[in-house]
XYZ file of C-alpha atoms in Angstrom:
779
model
C -50.299 2.951 78.956
C -52.003 -0.311 77.471
C -50.585 -2.579 75.228
C -52.959 -3.621 72.588
C -51.045 -5.157 69.215
C -47.175 -5.767 68.135
C -46.181 -6.336 64.332
C -43.122 -7.652 63.534
C -41.374 -7.940 59.799
C -38.298 -8.982 58.287
C -36.419 -9.232 61.612
C -33.734 -11.428 62.252
C -36.411 -13.674 65.133
C -39.563 -12.676 62.788
C -38.469 -12.984 59.045
C -42.170 -13.639 58.112
C -43.921 -11.541 60.376
C -45.827 -11.870 63.433
C -49.357 -10.102 65.028
C -49.180 -10.439 68.702
C -52.690 -9.270 70.670
C -51.202 -9.386 74.330
C -55.041 -9.388 75.749
C -56.774 -8.388 79.026
C -54.810 -11.073 81.288
C -53.384 -9.598 84.573
C -49.841 -11.007 84.078
C -49.068 -12.509 81.260
C -45.866 -15.052 80.828
C -43.259 -14.585 77.299
C -41.118 -17.635 76.927
C -39.105 -19.930 74.592
C -35.639 -21.057 74.134
C -32.242 -18.735 74.304
C -32.503 -16.679 71.266
C -36.321 -17.426 70.135
C -37.159 -13.920 69.897
C -38.287 -13.225 73.532
C -36.437 -10.279 73.919
C -37.172 -8.929 70.009
C -41.227 -9.168 70.656
C -40.451 -6.969 73.905
C -37.961 -4.487 72.606
C -40.209 -3.732 69.447
C -42.174 -1.188 71.824
C -39.281 0.649 72.274
C -38.490 0.355 68.550
C -41.455 1.777 67.683
C -41.289 4.370 70.438
C -37.612 5.758 70.449
C -36.284 4.145 68.179
C -33.642 2.255 70.038
C -33.256 -1.478 71.490
C -32.235 -1.699 74.991
C -30.431 -4.940 74.815
C -28.118 -4.379 71.860
C -25.602 -1.687 70.752
C -24.215 -1.211 67.499
C -20.684 -0.989 65.811
C -20.584 2.665 65.104
C -21.251 2.873 69.116
C -24.401 5.638 68.503
C -27.365 3.930 70.014
C -29.611 4.438 67.406
C -27.891 2.586 64.808
C -28.035 -0.950 67.466
C -32.037 -1.265 65.625
C -30.615 -2.452 62.419
C -28.680 -5.385 63.404
C -32.536 -6.813 64.590
C -33.517 -6.942 60.558
C -32.344 -8.632 57.328
C -35.176 -7.578 55.350
C -34.504 -4.720 53.093
C -38.560 -3.796 53.745
C -38.936 -4.647 57.325
C -41.457 -2.549 59.650
C -42.719 -2.589 63.207
C -46.373 -1.587 64.911
C -47.218 -0.762 68.624
C -50.642 0.202 68.789
C -51.819 1.304 72.232
C -53.909 3.135 74.929
C -52.099 6.126 76.235
C -53.912 8.984 78.536
C -57.520 8.294 76.900
C -56.309 8.248 72.902
C -55.187 5.212 70.734
C -51.427 5.555 69.592
C -50.411 3.913 66.972
C -46.360 3.830 65.548
C -45.716 2.165 62.629
C -41.805 2.100 61.548
C -40.226 1.591 58.431
C -37.081 0.228 58.345
C -34.117 -0.370 55.920
C -31.349 -2.448 57.155
C -29.005 -2.275 54.520
C -29.346 1.637 53.730
C -29.666 2.066 57.305
C -32.676 4.440 56.735
C -36.139 4.149 59.120
C -39.102 6.683 58.479
C -41.310 6.669 61.830
C -45.214 7.105 61.047
C -47.476 8.228 64.211
C -51.394 8.066 64.404
C -53.451 9.129 67.237
C -57.057 7.700 67.120
C -57.388 6.822 63.142
C -55.283 9.665 62.125
C -51.943 10.476 60.797
C -50.056 13.390 62.261
C -46.472 12.641 61.250
C -45.365 12.004 57.854
C -42.541 9.889 58.586
C -39.572 12.684 59.380
C -37.457 11.304 62.557
C -37.584 14.902 64.574
C -40.981 15.569 63.746
C -42.338 12.344 65.222
C -40.194 12.576 68.411
C -42.115 16.153 68.787
C -45.608 14.364 68.295
C -45.038 11.154 70.127
C -44.405 13.070 72.687
C -46.717 15.586 72.998
C -49.545 13.057 72.623
C -48.347 10.552 75.290
C -46.519 12.327 78.144
C -43.935 9.791 77.970
C -40.126 10.468 77.531
C -37.727 7.719 76.967
C -35.883 8.168 80.137
C -39.300 6.882 81.856
C -40.102 4.170 79.804
C -36.886 2.197 80.630
C -36.729 3.644 84.032
C -40.189 3.025 85.553
C -42.613 0.637 82.612
C -39.798 -1.472 80.291
C -37.658 -3.609 82.661
C -34.537 -4.634 80.033
C -32.986 -7.305 79.905
C -29.190 -5.694 80.514
C -30.843 -2.948 82.946
C -30.682 0.262 80.442
C -32.385 3.127 81.632
C -32.101 2.346 85.083
C -32.659 5.237 86.967
C -29.844 3.101 89.269
C -27.385 3.145 86.307
C -27.686 6.481 84.985
C -25.638 9.327 85.367
C -25.643 12.266 87.505
C -27.769 14.421 85.058
C -29.455 11.512 83.317
C -30.819 11.103 86.537
C -32.336 14.273 87.421
C -33.770 14.491 84.170
C -35.282 11.814 84.962
C -36.976 12.746 88.140
C -37.688 15.979 86.375
C -39.774 14.612 84.077
C -41.603 12.943 87.300
C -42.140 15.810 88.955
C -42.981 17.915 85.634
C -40.475 20.574 85.914
C -40.857 21.069 82.114
C -43.453 23.256 82.790
C -40.789 25.712 83.907
C -38.647 25.209 81.213
C -41.168 27.523 78.376
C -41.091 30.297 81.384
C -37.299 29.893 82.006
C -36.298 29.957 78.057
C -38.775 33.466 77.351
C -37.021 35.201 80.709
C -33.653 34.079 80.196
C -34.064 35.113 76.454
C -35.347 38.663 77.527
C -32.473 38.665 80.072
C -29.981 38.369 77.576
C -31.515 40.597 74.701
C -31.838 43.265 77.729
C -28.302 42.734 78.599
C -27.043 43.065 75.558
C -29.135 46.020 74.885
C -27.286 47.914 78.039
C -24.040 47.204 76.952
C -24.800 48.808 73.568
C -26.306 51.918 75.259
C -23.152 53.696 75.268
C -21.856 53.327 71.868
C -25.567 53.494 70.267
C -25.398 57.401 72.485
C -22.903 58.402 71.009
C -24.258 57.536 67.448
C -27.263 59.348 67.872
C -25.292 62.464 69.491
C -23.022 62.193 65.802
C -26.734 62.756 64.054
C -28.000 65.095 65.746
C -25.454 67.693 65.775
C -25.849 67.975 62.453
C -28.847 69.525 62.410
C -28.038 72.730 62.054
C -26.454 72.594 59.017
C -29.623 70.522 56.846
C -31.752 72.520 58.036
C -30.193 75.538 56.060
C -29.175 73.080 53.051
C -32.633 72.430 53.461
C -33.655 76.064 53.052
C -30.845 77.447 50.545
C -32.595 74.122 48.390
C -35.653 75.273 48.871
C -36.053 79.231 47.740
C -33.903 77.471 44.362
C -37.027 75.374 44.153
C -39.573 78.396 44.595
C -37.923 80.018 42.056
C -37.050 77.334 39.671
C -40.882 76.284 39.832
C -41.970 79.882 39.082
C -39.659 80.143 35.894
C -40.993 76.721 34.714
C -44.235 78.177 35.053
C -43.619 81.120 33.085
C -41.448 79.315 30.806
C -44.440 76.908 30.439
C -46.926 80.383 28.625
C -43.847 80.863 26.178
C -43.726 77.375 24.716
C -47.500 77.694 24.412
C -47.443 80.706 23.007
C -44.778 79.852 20.235
C -46.358 76.826 19.324
C -49.661 79.082 18.802
C -47.849 81.132 16.054
C -46.190 77.971 14.590
C -49.608 76.107 14.505
C -50.792 79.509 13.041
C -48.235 80.350 10.413
C -48.707 76.976 8.961
C -52.088 76.566 8.780
C -52.030 80.389 6.720
C -48.548 78.615 4.163
C -49.886 75.322 4.153
C -48.525 74.999 0.089
C -45.179 76.080 1.699
C -45.293 73.476 4.165
C -47.334 70.635 1.556
C -43.207 71.360 -0.706
C -40.879 71.241 2.377
C -42.286 68.157 3.282
C -42.626 66.836 -0.454
C -38.700 68.242 -0.417
C -37.784 65.888 2.995
C -39.358 62.702 1.469
C -37.929 63.147 -2.271
C -34.916 63.555 0.038
C -34.481 59.825 1.567
C -36.124 58.627 -1.101
C -32.916 59.695 -2.597
C -30.930 59.008 0.271
C -32.184 55.208 -0.025
C -31.675 54.462 -3.985
C -27.893 56.096 -3.250
C -27.610 53.843 -0.401
C -29.209 50.684 -2.989
C -26.719 51.937 -6.134
C -23.420 51.995 -3.661
C -24.562 48.401 -2.429
C -25.290 46.756 -5.646
C -21.887 48.000 -7.116
C -20.251 46.817 -4.274
C -21.546 43.583 -5.224
C -20.505 43.994 -9.135
C -17.430 45.023 -8.738
C -16.750 41.669 -6.554
C -18.432 39.352 -9.147
C -16.461 41.328 -11.968
C -12.918 40.262 -9.550
C -14.125 36.666 -9.656
C -14.384 36.970 -13.528
C -11.079 38.355 -13.844
C -9.889 35.390 -11.962
C -11.946 32.453 -14.066
C -8.926 31.501 -15.975
C -6.855 31.627 -13.058
C -9.904 29.079 -10.493
C -10.033 27.093 -13.665
C -6.655 26.446 -14.252
C -6.290 25.748 -10.359
C -9.152 23.043 -10.629
C -7.368 21.163 -13.083
C -3.902 21.450 -11.376
C -5.561 20.113 -8.241
C -7.335 16.629 -10.018
C -3.953 16.052 -11.990
C -2.305 16.686 -8.493
C -4.500 13.957 -6.806
C -4.020 11.429 -9.285
C 0.086 12.093 -9.145
C -0.993 11.291 -5.229
C -2.841 8.989 -5.774
C 0.058 7.021 -7.960
C 2.375 7.799 -5.296
C 0.311 6.477 -2.618
C -0.187 3.069 -4.489
C 3.658 2.842 -4.726
C 4.628 3.409 -1.235
C 1.704 0.587 -0.892
C 4.184 -1.179 -2.937
C 7.382 -0.637 -1.487
C 6.124 -1.014 1.943
C 4.802 -4.529 0.833
C 8.368 -5.411 -0.111
C 10.526 -3.588 2.797
C 8.120 -5.724 5.002
C 7.974 -9.004 3.144
C 12.237 -8.821 3.569
C 12.831 -7.473 6.601
C 10.455 -10.755 7.243
C 12.605 -13.065 5.222
C 15.601 -11.434 7.010
C 14.030 -12.021 10.377
C 13.063 -15.586 9.465
C 16.633 -16.614 8.536
C 18.143 -14.718 11.516
C 16.349 -16.790 13.641
C 17.288 -20.171 12.309
C 20.312 -19.251 12.160
C 20.374 -17.806 16.127
C 18.671 -21.256 17.001
C 21.514 -23.337 15.412
C 23.798 -20.780 17.382
C 22.248 -21.591 21.016
C 22.153 -25.752 20.178
C 25.714 -24.453 19.748
C 26.415 -23.160 22.491
C 24.257 -25.484 24.210
C 26.817 -28.282 23.056
C 29.974 -25.970 24.127
C 28.861 -26.032 27.629
C 27.726 -29.056 28.212
C 31.478 -29.859 26.763
C 33.354 -27.516 29.083
C 30.972 -29.199 31.911
C 32.800 -32.401 30.958
C 36.184 -30.963 30.706
C 35.590 -28.899 33.735
C 34.479 -32.183 35.917
C 37.898 -34.290 34.131
C 40.265 -30.901 34.975
C 38.736 -31.434 38.456
C 39.221 -35.411 38.739
C 42.517 -35.517 36.758
C 43.938 -32.631 39.938
C 42.639 -34.886 42.683
C 44.454 -37.892 40.808
C 47.716 -36.188 40.615
C 47.277 -34.997 44.385
C 46.978 -38.807 45.096
C 50.210 -39.247 42.734
C 52.674 -37.109 44.683
C 50.964 -38.767 47.847
C 52.084 -42.178 46.492
C 55.667 -40.845 45.605
C 56.575 -39.785 48.838
C 55.180 -42.585 50.100
C 57.018 -44.514 47.975
C 60.295 -42.002 48.843
C 59.550 -42.457 51.945
C 59.508 -46.507 52.143
C 62.712 -46.828 49.651
C 64.676 -44.654 52.182
C 63.428 -46.297 55.555
C 64.178 -50.311 52.992
C 67.866 -48.400 52.668
C 68.386 -49.089 56.550
C 68.316 -52.720 55.761
C 71.960 -52.563 53.534
C 73.838 -50.765 56.142
C 72.493 -52.043 59.394
C 75.530 -54.632 60.832
C 74.146 -57.635 62.860
C 72.108 -58.287 58.876
C 72.791 -62.213 58.119
C 74.448 -62.962 61.876
C 73.961 -65.755 63.719
C 73.248 -65.475 67.498
C 73.290 -68.225 70.333
C 72.478 -70.822 67.094
C 69.701 -68.148 66.094
C 70.378 -65.891 62.650
C 69.406 -62.331 62.769
C 67.340 -61.232 59.683
C 64.652 -59.060 58.767
C 62.110 -60.555 62.084
C 64.456 -58.202 64.394
C 62.507 -55.623 66.214
C 64.873 -52.980 65.463
C 64.773 -53.872 61.280
C 60.162 -54.053 61.766
C 59.601 -50.893 60.278
C 62.534 -51.475 57.351
C 60.766 -54.537 56.357
C 57.370 -53.693 56.389
C 58.440 -50.373 54.123
C 60.128 -52.436 51.778
C 57.073 -54.767 51.394
C 54.955 -51.984 50.335
C 57.182 -50.501 47.528
C 55.696 -52.704 45.110
C 52.213 -52.229 45.722
C 52.670 -48.244 45.979
C 54.303 -47.927 43.307
C 51.759 -50.365 40.996
C 49.300 -47.703 42.560
C 51.374 -45.179 41.237
C 51.562 -46.692 37.914
C 48.263 -47.419 37.448
C 47.386 -43.730 38.369
C 49.230 -42.125 35.769
C 47.584 -44.315 32.981
C 44.531 -43.499 34.058
C 45.769 -39.471 34.171
C 47.431 -39.519 30.497
C 43.432 -41.222 29.706
C 42.112 -38.304 31.164
C 44.256 -36.014 29.598
C 43.884 -36.991 26.050
C 39.787 -37.052 26.987
C 40.817 -33.477 27.691
C 41.948 -32.163 24.914
C 39.156 -33.731 22.978
C 37.065 -31.600 24.768
C 38.884 -28.443 23.891
C 38.647 -29.406 20.615
C 35.526 -29.872 20.350
C 34.752 -26.668 22.081
C 37.718 -24.594 19.660
C 34.919 -26.248 16.435
C 32.202 -25.497 18.197
C 33.585 -21.832 18.377
C 35.035 -22.375 14.964
C 31.299 -23.100 13.667
C 29.425 -20.793 15.837
C 31.857 -17.644 14.148
C 31.349 -19.518 10.595
C 27.208 -19.325 11.160
C 27.495 -15.075 12.819
C 28.977 -13.878 10.094
C 26.202 -15.583 8.210
C 23.510 -13.481 10.317
C 22.240 -10.714 8.142
C 21.409 -6.933 8.752
C 18.639 -4.670 7.857
C 21.622 -2.336 6.168
C 20.603 -3.814 2.545
C 17.062 -2.535 2.998
C 18.795 1.095 3.694
C 17.928 2.229 -0.196
C 14.632 1.410 -0.428
C 13.382 2.983 2.578
C 15.148 5.998 1.450
C 13.389 5.893 -1.546
C 9.742 5.033 0.620
C 10.852 8.511 2.554
C 10.792 10.229 -0.636
C 7.798 9.443 -1.921
C 6.003 10.385 1.186
C 8.786 13.762 0.862
C 6.660 14.223 -2.660
C 3.209 13.422 -1.664
C 3.073 16.082 1.028
C 5.244 18.865 -1.615
C 2.364 18.146 -3.888
C -0.775 18.268 -0.714
C 1.188 21.757 0.529
C 0.596 22.903 -3.579
C -3.264 21.522 -3.449
C -3.115 23.672 -0.595
C -1.887 27.068 -1.888
C -4.650 26.745 -4.678
C -7.613 26.947 -1.614
C -8.379 30.506 -1.685
C -8.703 30.255 -5.708
C -10.832 27.443 -5.193
C -13.542 28.647 -2.094
C -14.857 30.682 -5.418
C -15.297 27.480 -7.348
C -19.354 27.515 -6.476
C -19.996 31.529 -7.264
C -17.767 31.028 -10.979
C -21.131 29.314 -12.425
C -23.359 32.085 -11.186
C -20.778 34.882 -11.403
C -21.737 36.167 -15.877
C -25.799 36.005 -14.435
C -25.266 38.297 -11.527
C -23.069 40.608 -13.414
C -26.270 41.017 -15.785
C -28.252 41.227 -13.459
C -26.567 43.818 -10.983
C -25.954 46.026 -14.146
C -29.882 45.783 -14.601
C -30.681 46.620 -11.246
C -28.178 49.633 -11.102
C -29.275 51.002 -14.285
C -33.029 51.270 -12.827
C -31.580 52.363 -9.559
C -29.937 55.242 -11.543
C -33.117 56.220 -13.746
C -34.758 56.453 -11.153
C -32.456 58.870 -9.388
C -32.288 60.907 -11.796
C -36.064 61.472 -11.987
C -35.894 62.193 -7.953
C -33.047 65.024 -8.804
C -35.025 66.164 -11.191
C -38.104 66.422 -9.330
C -36.384 67.293 -5.854
C -34.889 70.883 -8.031
C -38.043 71.861 -8.742
C -38.979 71.701 -5.446
C -35.794 73.749 -4.695
C -37.045 76.586 -6.869
C -40.709 76.404 -5.909
C -39.541 76.492 -2.124
C -36.625 79.128 -2.814
C -39.768 81.792 -4.706
C -41.385 81.241 -1.674
C -37.912 81.640 0.772
C -39.581 84.402 2.791
C -42.232 82.259 4.565
C -40.054 79.453 4.840
C -37.745 81.498 6.189
C -40.434 82.311 8.717
C -42.054 79.288 9.575
C -37.892 77.857 10.582
C -37.219 80.890 13.148
C -39.952 79.962 14.578
C -39.737 76.276 14.962
C -35.469 77.376 16.228
C -37.328 79.171 18.932
C -39.189 76.522 20.142
C -36.516 73.965 20.029
C -34.725 76.293 22.071
C -37.624 76.935 24.742
C -37.858 73.421 24.980
C -33.848 73.106 25.259
C -34.300 75.637 27.901
C -37.448 73.805 29.607
C -35.362 70.748 30.363
C -32.634 72.136 31.673
C -34.329 73.646 34.102
C -36.784 70.291 34.881
C -33.099 67.965 35.405
C -32.396 70.900 38.030
C -35.359 70.843 39.578
C -34.956 67.265 40.166
C -31.596 67.154 41.284
C -33.073 70.001 43.688
C -35.632 67.890 44.973
C -33.721 64.522 45.549
C -31.470 66.992 47.637
C -34.160 68.133 49.581
C -35.349 64.518 50.172
C -32.301 63.442 51.441
C -32.140 66.262 53.948
C -35.685 65.750 54.936
C -34.634 61.936 55.593
C -31.668 63.268 57.638
C -34.040 65.614 59.828
C -36.471 63.156 60.404
C -33.483 61.045 61.057
C -32.423 63.480 64.194
C -35.795 63.389 65.633
C -36.147 59.751 65.741
C -32.319 59.785 67.706
C -34.068 62.515 69.847
C -36.731 60.624 70.842
C -34.352 57.321 71.032
C -31.913 59.680 73.208
C -34.693 60.453 75.454
C -36.360 56.569 75.464
C -32.791 55.130 76.805
C -34.471 55.077 80.313
C -31.344 52.998 81.322
C -32.139 53.199 85.002
C -35.461 51.094 84.025
C -34.131 48.840 82.278
C -30.915 48.062 84.825
C -34.062 47.183 87.044
C -36.177 45.052 85.181
C -32.354 43.489 84.725
C -32.488 42.790 87.858
C -35.292 41.324 88.454
C -34.883 39.154 85.664
C -32.202 37.597 86.831
C -33.381 36.339 89.993
C -36.217 34.952 88.115
C -33.965 32.946 85.434
C -31.746 32.088 89.213
C -35.063 30.545 90.596
C -36.416 29.095 87.399
C -32.852 27.387 86.750
C -32.275 23.940 87.718
C -30.513 25.212 91.273
C -33.577 27.166 91.850
C -37.092 25.533 92.467
C -36.633 22.784 90.882
C -33.851 21.917 93.240
C -35.976 22.391 96.140
C -39.176 20.728 94.681
C -36.193 17.797 93.932
C -35.058 17.942 97.646
C -38.809 18.398 98.947
C -40.005 14.887 97.053
C -37.381 12.456 97.388
C -38.238 11.545 100.400
C -41.771 10.961 99.369
C -40.453 8.580 96.240
C -38.284 7.241 98.430
C -41.207 6.213 100.387
C -43.013 5.239 97.249
C -39.922 2.187 97.065
C -39.434 1.566 100.330
C -43.156 0.418 100.188
C -43.115 -1.372 97.101
C -39.981 -3.168 98.228
C -41.411 -3.629 102.138
C -43.005 -6.587 100.976
C -39.926 -9.068 100.045
C -37.777 -7.775 102.935
C -39.927 -6.125 105.252
C -38.259 -2.729 106.356
C -34.700 -4.138 106.437
C -33.547 -2.424 103.221
C -34.537 1.262 103.621
C -33.474 3.182 99.597
C -32.961 7.242 100.052
C -32.170 10.158 97.371
C -28.857 11.535 98.481
C -28.937 14.730 97.124
C -26.441 17.293 98.158
C -22.700 15.822 99.193
C -19.611 16.734 101.198
C -16.324 17.903 99.861
C -12.614 17.828 101.013
C -13.375 21.481 101.826
C -16.105 20.231 104.182
C -18.373 22.658 101.940
C -21.842 20.971 100.325
C -22.084 21.001 96.778
C -25.170 19.301 94.964
C -25.207 15.676 94.066
C -27.342 13.093 93.186
C -26.877 9.129 94.328
C -28.769 6.472 95.533
C -28.367 4.586 98.970
C -29.369 1.606 100.676
C -29.829 1.561 104.359
C -29.087 -2.321 105.895
C -31.113 -2.421 109.346
C -29.318 -5.650 109.515
C -25.674 -4.423 109.129
C -26.407 -1.129 109.458
C -24.253 0.179 106.584
C -25.245 2.203 104.346
C -24.048 1.749 100.522
C -24.920 1.799 96.900
C -26.954 -0.156 95.433
C -24.680 -2.358 93.150
C -22.393 -2.916 96.557
C -25.486 -5.769 97.522
C -24.973 -8.870 96.729
C -26.438 -10.620 93.290
C -30.359 -11.189 94.243
C -30.749 -8.525 96.686
C -29.159 -5.834 93.944
C -31.336 -7.360 91.863
C -34.691 -6.977 93.776
C -33.827 -3.363 94.854
C -33.350 -2.067 91.596
C -36.504 -3.825 90.591
C -38.062 -2.200 93.519
C -36.944 1.380 92.457
C -38.042 1.181 89.095
C -41.269 0.394 90.180
C -41.592 2.843 92.743
C -40.313 5.085 90.052
C -43.544 4.086 87.822
C -46.461 3.846 90.529
C -44.749 7.484 92.210
C -45.261 8.826 88.375
C -49.040 7.514 88.627
C -50.372 8.881 91.807
C -49.144 12.370 90.855
C -50.392 12.763 87.234
C -52.765 10.387 87.812
C -52.288 8.938 84.373
C -53.443 5.327 83.544
C -50.419 3.467 82.925
C -51.676 -0.198 82.733
C -49.224 -2.362 81.750
C -45.836 -2.951 83.015
C -43.117 -4.967 80.958
C -40.223 -6.914 82.161
C -37.494 -8.688 80.746
C -35.737 -11.921 82.592
C -36.264 -9.148 85.923
C -35.773 -12.526 87.948
C -33.058 -14.094 85.966
C -30.533 -13.622 88.952
C -32.783 -14.883 91.390
C -33.327 -18.106 93.318
C -37.207 -19.647 92.887
C -37.396 -18.434 96.340
C -36.403 -14.977 95.552
C -38.416 -15.139 92.314
C -41.529 -15.546 94.296
C -40.198 -12.658 96.337
C -40.105 -10.715 93.329
C -43.788 -11.523 91.893
C -44.647 -10.773 95.800
C -43.204 -7.553 95.505
C -44.586 -6.886 92.013
C -48.023 -7.657 92.769
C -47.976 -4.498 95.500
C -46.679 -2.462 92.616
C -49.815 -3.231 90.780
C -51.818 -2.787 93.396
C -50.704 0.413 95.281
C -50.414 1.565 91.082
C -53.487 0.318 90.096
C -51.456 -1.026 87.126
C -53.912 -3.935 85.141
C -51.205 -5.865 83.240
C -47.889 -6.970 83.870
C -46.101 -8.616 80.335
C -42.467 -10.499 81.945
C -40.109 -13.004 80.258
C -38.646 -15.923 82.825
C -37.293 -18.865 82.564
C -38.569 -19.925 85.842
C -41.664 -22.652 85.367
C -42.576 -21.807 89.377
C -42.947 -17.882 88.277
C -45.108 -18.917 84.745
C -46.567 -21.063 87.140
C -48.348 -17.460 87.894
C -49.152 -15.859 84.893
C -52.863 -15.820 83.721
C -51.542 -16.283 80.152
C -48.631 -17.901 78.750
C -47.394 -17.167 75.198
C -44.023 -18.916 73.716
C -41.742 -17.607 70.799
C -39.651 -19.985 68.742
C -39.204 -20.666 64.944
C -40.332 -16.993 63.955
C -44.043 -17.706 65.518
C -45.325 -16.534 68.811
C -47.978 -18.715 70.140
C -50.503 -19.031 73.523
C -50.023 -22.573 75.417
C -52.425 -24.448 76.850
C -53.280 -25.211 80.450
C -51.524 -28.347 80.173
C -48.204 -26.888 78.847
C -48.102 -23.963 81.371
C -44.881 -24.693 83.425
C -42.738 -26.369 81.405
C -39.038 -25.196 81.308
C -38.204 -23.323 78.655
């Protein structure tokens, strides 16, 4: 495979479209910033060939759905032209990311071989390229995320890939044919018992069928003989009738004339009956003319009255509507006034409630002051009852300054201020009581005014009489319309009434003409009857011969019908006897022992061609050879340190061996054998790439097909500069062993880019080749 040209239009990376021709350089580097479209460029190949993107996944989880996430334009397209197996393979895929549809087209050596159907494209592409998707992704195209790499495949996927390498597809068609034959043969043998019983049941009825067939064949011979005799009799009768008619031609003419005249009379009688019926109907309509005219007049009068009543209804309805509107407007004004009064009442109530609350607080204060005044008076009264009051002791007079009387003295001093505060509060309470009473009077006045206004609200009871009158008018209209409906039957004949006189005259004239013609034909028929009566003997002779002929024909029909029935039964019995003979032959041809022998051979062949047969043996035998190729490629980096091997069996916990597939790596330095995924990041990357390159080399060496181009997307991404150079040496070794002429790779390492023969930069939706002085720049 050699890539000749890549086109990409409408994708996120290349909205305006690009056309890239890689050229013939051995090493081609693709560089650019992250997200510039390098991977999209290389993924265009797998998208075109297989409709998948190795480095993306879709929201739905379906692999083929990921392709739509790479494009924006409804009319997106990709094209890849490559030389594969000596053929120019041109793939064009039309992609609609909006509708999520794609149509692939395949051209081989310039000729179209598909018409945009996915299944047809897949079959034809594999037929012309022999390049399955798993082989492409595992060996030829190292995707950035390693999708499709043999190490990342499950057991079934790995075996399928190796099957493609070893050419197992050649066994598929043979296995399918033999497996199909085996299933059919097993089904045949399983149904032999049932078929045997059915065939014996059919054969058991042979004797009865033969006896019945003999009876029916005998009856057929007899009836054939009687039919032959009857044919001769019919011929004789027809001859005699012809001779009789020729000898009495005038009688025959009279009979034919009588027959024709009778037919004419019958036609006239039918015509007279039809016209008479029409005449009768029109005469009945004429008799109702006065009634119909009266109905027309009454209908006109009623319609006028209805129109007048409808006008009255309009006027009455207008009056009711006007009065209703007037009442509603009047009531609306009153309600607004009532609502305003209610608002005033609510404001007065709130003010009254506020004053009541304040009065209650003041009442509590008054009660508290009264209590304090009483307590102070009680304490002050002690001064009148203390014996030492005014007594002089040691030149000092005892008075209110005595410590014993201090509390009484203080209480006496507070009495005056407390009484003053008490009196002020009482005055304030009186004022608030007056205000509360004022608000009560105001609310009472508002209630009285509201009641007065509410009594003025108007009801619609005053319109009752008008509404009753309106309903009466409507009822009167309904009665008149019902009366008009009663005239419908009479009025529907009004259109015919204007023509009734003319029709009556016309029908009477036609009846008269037809009656006169019938009278003439009746006279003619009477004359013919007299002439025929005169020659009655000749007529009777002809009638006898005609009756004899009719009886013979009837007997022939009955015998022919019986003969047809016998032929049907004979055919059924012959078919049954034929089935019996076939059943006998089938019983003889059963050959069950031969079938069982053939079945045994088919089972052995199917087992040999199955995945557990020759394929497993070939896979086991080829494993070391593939491993050797991989290790030879890998030795360019690590010498003989790492040895890759394929494991096709595994020991179970019970000590038995079962079929398996895995890839192991043996490290000579540590003496450890482990899976590739268990190695360090750099070692794992190089070993995986060595396996991928080894598989590609093995495919070319075994098939001899020229796969000229390898594609690598950041295969050196996790490598140090030193390991990256080792990787390039391994890539060179693989190109030599496999005869690859070109490798296209993406790398961000300047030291690797410098090894390329040509460098192309991707960015801003374009791709361009860099000059020699631009090579090695860090992108």
